[in-house]
Amino acid sequence: RAIKTNQDLLPETPWTNILYDDFWGTLLTHSGSHKSFRPLCTLSFRLNYTLHGLNPWGYHLLNIMLHGLVTALVTALSHSLLGRGLWSLLAGLLFASHPVHTEAVAGVVGRADVGAALFFLLSLLCYVRHCGLRGDKWKAFQRRTCGGSSTTRCWGWMLGSLWCAAASMLWKEQGVTVLAVSAVYDLFVFQKLRFRQALLLLLGKVNELSLLCLWGNCVFMKMRSDQESH
């Protein structure tokens, strides 16, 4: 249904319809809509349909190509976590051949998972790079040699991470979880905090936010009482 009877794949249908319909081609505001908003995945199906109609080989070829790219990114991420030795290569080979990916790669509509994984990993790798530059920037600051270009590159990688996270969400909704994974990487891998330390840090931030909200509420009530007295 996502391909064979989806009107959004037809050349005569305006491509902007993808922005208003769900993954199955039903208007998002319709009561029968699945509410799964995956315009980038639908756009890739439309590209396949434009090139070779309903001939399945092209759809499968693109799925395999995407899986190859995802595997390369998994291997690259393994380099930063396990080093550039044999273990990172084994991690990539295990990911490439693991049977758990069969449905996502062999099933054409599973492309939503593969595409989301692609941009998920790109977002995470951008964030890893941001953390590395942030650490270099802090060391440079301690030496009083911090330059403006390093700051620009540091936050450029952060912006790239956010853009890729948004793209992952537009392939499949679960892509939003990369934000939480990036936070976990920052706390437990980059900053090497223990779980108890991270929990105390988080509680400290919550307490600061609570105090700020309380202060804001007090200011608002004071202004309101002043207005009523006038």
Tab-separated table of C-alpha atoms in Angstrom:
chain	number	residue	atom	x	y	z
A	1	ARG	CA	0.000	0.000	0.000
A	2	ALA	CA	2.881	2.407	0.677
A	3	ILE	CA	4.035	1.972	-2.933
A	4	LYS	CA	1.546	0.229	-5.230
A	5	THR	CA	-1.545	2.249	-4.301
A	6	ASN	CA	0.151	5.405	-3.002
A	7	GLN	CA	-0.923	8.334	-5.207
A	8	ASP	CA	1.976	10.448	-3.904
A	9	LEU	CA	4.396	8.377	-6.005
A	10	LEU	CA	2.731	9.221	-9.325
A	11	PRO	CA	4.460	11.857	-11.510
A	12	GLU	CA	1.189	13.732	-12.057
A	13	THR	CA	0.692	14.179	-8.304
A	14	PRO	CA	2.326	17.375	-6.963
A	15	TRP	CA	5.316	16.378	-4.857
A	16	THR	CA	4.168	18.828	-2.178
A	17	ASN	CA	1.361	16.380	-1.336
A	18	ILE	CA	4.034	14.349	0.481
A	19	LEU	CA	4.144	17.104	3.106
A	20	TYR	CA	0.441	16.700	3.889
A	21	ASP	CA	-0.002	12.920	3.645
A	22	ASP	CA	1.129	10.070	5.858
A	23	PHE	CA	3.460	7.226	4.854
A	24	TRP	CA	0.596	5.361	3.177
A	25	GLY	CA	-0.648	8.316	1.121
A	26	THR	CA	-3.612	9.244	3.333
A	27	LEU	CA	-4.164	12.872	4.314
A	28	LEU	CA	-2.790	13.395	7.829
A	29	THR	CA	-5.970	15.167	8.954
A	30	HIS	CA	-8.127	12.241	7.793
A	31	SER	CA	-9.654	10.123	10.562
A	32	GLY	CA	-8.265	6.952	8.965
A	33	SER	CA	-4.697	8.254	8.740
A	34	HIS	CA	-1.914	6.243	10.373
A	35	LYS	CA	-0.283	9.616	11.362
A	36	SER	CA	3.159	8.302	10.350
A	37	PHE	CA	4.849	11.345	8.800
A	38	ARG	CA	7.854	10.116	6.765
A	39	PRO	CA	8.187	12.468	3.776
A	40	LEU	CA	11.847	11.690	2.995
A	41	CYS	CA	11.150	7.974	2.734
A	42	THR	CA	8.105	8.601	0.519
A	43	LEU	CA	10.220	10.932	-1.619
A	44	SER	CA	12.758	8.124	-2.146
A	45	PHE	CA	9.929	5.797	-3.246
A	46	ARG	CA	8.769	8.470	-5.673
A	47	LEU	CA	12.294	8.667	-7.116
A	48	ASN	CA	12.282	4.886	-7.635
A	49	TYR	CA	8.837	5.043	-9.255
A	50	THR	CA	9.958	7.834	-11.615
A	51	LEU	CA	13.002	5.829	-12.733
A	52	HIS	CA	11.509	2.354	-13.190
A	53	GLY	CA	7.867	2.251	-12.143
A	54	LEU	CA	6.920	-0.787	-10.081
A	55	ASN	CA	9.908	-2.909	-11.136
A	56	PRO	CA	11.166	-4.118	-7.742
A	57	TRP	CA	14.898	-4.447	-8.484
A	58	GLY	CA	15.547	-0.690	-8.178
A	59	TYR	CA	13.785	-0.473	-4.831
A	60	HIS	CA	15.854	-3.368	-3.473
A	61	LEU	CA	19.077	-1.953	-4.938
A	62	LEU	CA	18.556	1.377	-3.154
A	63	ASN	CA	17.803	-0.445	0.111
A	64	ILE	CA	21.076	-2.400	-0.168
A	65	MET	CA	23.023	0.770	-0.975
A	66	LEU	CA	21.560	2.510	2.075
A	67	HIS	CA	22.402	-0.518	4.230
A	68	GLY	CA	25.993	-0.363	2.958
A	69	LEU	CA	26.229	3.309	3.938
A	70	VAL	CA	24.761	2.590	7.383
A	71	THR	CA	27.281	-0.222	7.881
A	72	ALA	CA	30.143	2.128	6.954
A	73	LEU	CA	28.886	4.654	9.519
A	74	VAL	CA	28.580	1.959	12.207
A	75	THR	CA	32.204	1.022	11.522
A	76	ALA	CA	33.247	4.691	11.720
A	77	LEU	CA	31.430	5.057	15.049
A	78	SER	CA	33.134	1.874	16.277
A	79	HIS	CA	36.505	3.481	15.496
A	80	SER	CA	35.794	6.256	18.002
A	81	LEU	CA	34.536	3.821	20.659
A	82	LEU	CA	36.754	0.752	20.171
A	83	GLY	CA	39.777	2.169	18.372
A	84	ARG	CA	40.942	1.445	14.825
A	85	GLY	CA	41.818	-2.170	15.480
A	86	LEU	CA	40.219	-5.499	14.709
A	87	TRP	CA	37.271	-4.979	17.062
A	88	SER	CA	35.804	-2.061	15.105
A	89	LEU	CA	36.071	-4.068	11.870
A	90	LEU	CA	34.332	-7.029	13.508
A	91	ALA	CA	31.602	-4.699	14.797
A	92	GLY	CA	30.975	-3.449	11.247
A	93	LEU	CA	30.929	-6.967	9.782
A	94	LEU	CA	28.563	-8.193	12.488
A	95	PHE	CA	26.212	-5.280	11.853
A	96	ALA	CA	26.341	-5.820	8.064
A	97	SER	CA	25.427	-9.511	8.237
A	98	HIS	CA	23.211	-9.734	11.325
A	99	PRO	CA	19.842	-11.378	10.498
A	100	VAL	CA	17.944	-8.862	12.647
A	101	HIS	CA	18.235	-6.430	9.692
A	102	THR	CA	16.567	-8.791	7.203
A	103	GLU	CA	13.108	-7.229	7.381
A	104	ALA	CA	14.420	-3.660	7.148
A	105	VAL	CA	16.712	-4.325	4.156
A	106	ALA	CA	14.909	-7.080	2.223
A	107	GLY	CA	11.434	-5.588	2.747
A	108	VAL	CA	11.133	-2.489	0.572
A	109	VAL	CA	8.994	-0.526	3.040
A	110	GLY	CA	11.655	-1.240	5.662
A	111	ARG	CA	13.599	1.552	3.991
A	112	ALA	CA	12.084	3.911	6.572
A	113	ASP	CA	14.208	2.173	9.237
A	114	VAL	CA	17.362	2.129	7.103
A	115	GLY	CA	17.061	5.791	6.101
A	116	ALA	CA	16.372	6.846	9.680
A	117	ALA	CA	19.412	4.850	10.833
A	118	LEU	CA	21.589	6.563	8.220
A	119	PHE	CA	20.830	10.072	9.465
A	120	PHE	CA	20.721	8.879	13.085
A	121	LEU	CA	24.358	7.803	12.798
A	122	LEU	CA	25.350	10.938	10.871
A	123	SER	CA	23.804	13.031	13.654
A	124	LEU	CA	25.610	11.040	16.340
A	125	LEU	CA	28.959	11.235	14.510
A	126	CYS	CA	28.540	15.003	14.102
A	127	TYR	CA	27.880	15.250	17.832
A	128	VAL	CA	30.961	13.133	18.591
A	129	ARG	CA	32.995	15.571	16.490
A	130	HIS	CA	31.378	18.502	18.320
A	131	CYS	CA	32.362	16.987	21.676
A	132	GLY	CA	35.956	16.507	20.502
A	133	LEU	CA	36.245	20.128	19.352
A	134	ARG	CA	34.559	21.284	22.545
A	135	GLY	CA	37.203	19.460	24.562
A	136	ASP	CA	39.998	20.981	22.431
A	137	LYS	CA	38.397	24.403	22.851
A	138	TRP	CA	38.350	24.014	26.642
A	139	LYS	CA	42.028	23.002	26.680
A	140	ALA	CA	42.862	25.975	24.458
A	141	PHE	CA	40.892	28.255	26.777
A	142	GLN	CA	42.917	27.012	29.719
A	143	ARG	CA	46.059	27.889	27.749
A	144	ARG	CA	44.440	31.223	26.719
A	145	THR	CA	44.883	30.377	23.037
A	146	CYS	CA	41.261	29.838	22.044
A	147	GLY	CA	40.468	31.169	18.551
A	148	GLY	CA	37.159	32.178	16.952
A	149	SER	CA	37.463	29.669	14.091
A	150	SER	CA	37.515	26.714	16.489
A	151	THR	CA	34.321	27.989	18.138
A	152	THR	CA	32.640	28.312	14.745
A	153	ARG	CA	33.626	24.779	13.729
A	154	CYS	CA	32.565	23.408	17.116
A	155	TRP	CA	29.045	24.795	16.863
A	156	GLY	CA	28.904	24.066	13.139
A	157	TRP	CA	29.166	20.349	13.950
A	158	MET	CA	26.430	20.812	16.576
A	159	LEU	CA	24.176	22.423	13.983
A	160	GLY	CA	24.942	19.586	11.567
A	161	SER	CA	23.983	17.091	14.263
A	162	LEU	CA	20.617	18.804	14.749
A	163	TRP	CA	19.944	18.920	10.995
A	164	CYS	CA	20.718	15.210	10.634
A	165	ALA	CA	18.509	14.438	13.649
A	166	ALA	CA	15.643	16.276	11.955
A	167	ALA	CA	16.271	14.324	8.725
A	168	SER	CA	16.251	11.058	10.691
A	169	MET	CA	12.861	11.969	12.173
A	170	LEU	CA	11.531	12.718	8.662
A	171	TRP	CA	12.555	9.212	7.558
A	172	LYS	CA	10.901	7.612	10.589
A	173	GLU	CA	9.591	9.006	13.853
A	174	GLN	CA	11.962	6.959	16.039
A	175	GLY	CA	14.846	9.075	14.741
A	176	VAL	CA	14.119	11.506	17.576
A	177	THR	CA	15.892	9.081	19.957
A	178	VAL	CA	19.279	10.213	18.610
A	179	LEU	CA	18.976	13.278	20.854
A	180	ALA	CA	18.876	11.052	23.937
A	181	VAL	CA	21.712	8.843	22.641
A	182	SER	CA	23.846	11.944	22.023
A	183	ALA	CA	23.211	13.075	25.603
A	184	VAL	CA	24.216	9.615	26.889
A	185	TYR	CA	27.409	9.748	24.801
A	186	ASP	CA	28.243	13.201	26.144
A	187	LEU	CA	27.774	12.198	29.783
A	188	PHE	CA	29.102	8.650	29.936
A	189	VAL	CA	31.636	8.428	27.082
A	190	PHE	CA	32.991	11.931	26.524
A	191	GLN	CA	32.803	13.235	30.095
A	192	LYS	CA	33.235	9.729	31.564
A	193	LEU	CA	30.701	10.320	34.328
A	194	ARG	CA	29.395	7.471	36.430
A	195	PHE	CA	25.635	6.979	36.575
A	196	ARG	CA	25.432	8.421	40.115
A	197	GLN	CA	27.385	11.519	39.078
A	198	ALA	CA	25.138	12.082	36.051
A	199	LEU	CA	22.042	11.677	38.223
A	200	LEU	CA	23.326	14.235	40.741
A	201	LEU	CA	24.201	16.617	37.900
A	202	LEU	CA	20.722	16.225	36.402
A	203	LEU	CA	19.047	16.782	39.786
A	204	GLY	CA	21.172	19.889	40.262
A	205	LYS	CA	19.980	21.278	36.923
A	206	VAL	CA	16.362	20.474	37.821
A	207	ASN	CA	16.742	22.264	41.163
A	208	GLU	CA	18.253	25.295	39.429
A	209	LEU	CA	15.340	25.361	36.989
A	210	SER	CA	12.830	25.049	39.838
A	211	LEU	CA	14.430	27.965	41.688
A	212	LEU	CA	14.413	30.045	38.510
A	213	CYS	CA	10.706	29.300	37.952
A	214	LEU	CA	9.961	30.154	41.585
A	215	TRP	CA	11.850	33.432	41.263
A	216	GLY	CA	9.976	34.288	38.047
A	217	ASN	CA	6.641	33.520	39.686
A	218	CYS	CA	7.501	35.761	42.660
A	219	VAL	CA	8.439	38.623	40.321
A	220	PHE	CA	5.188	38.193	38.389
A	221	MET	CA	3.083	38.205	41.573
A	222	LYS	CA	4.914	41.313	42.816
A	223	MET	CA	4.251	43.153	39.543
A	224	ARG	CA	0.605	42.093	39.652
A	225	SER	CA	0.149	43.299	43.232
A	226	ASP	CA	1.801	46.645	42.337
A	227	GLN	CA	-0.599	47.090	39.434
A	228	GLU	CA	-3.613	46.307	41.602
A	229	SER	CA	-2.456	48.754	44.286
A	230	HIS	CA	-2.193	51.501	41.637
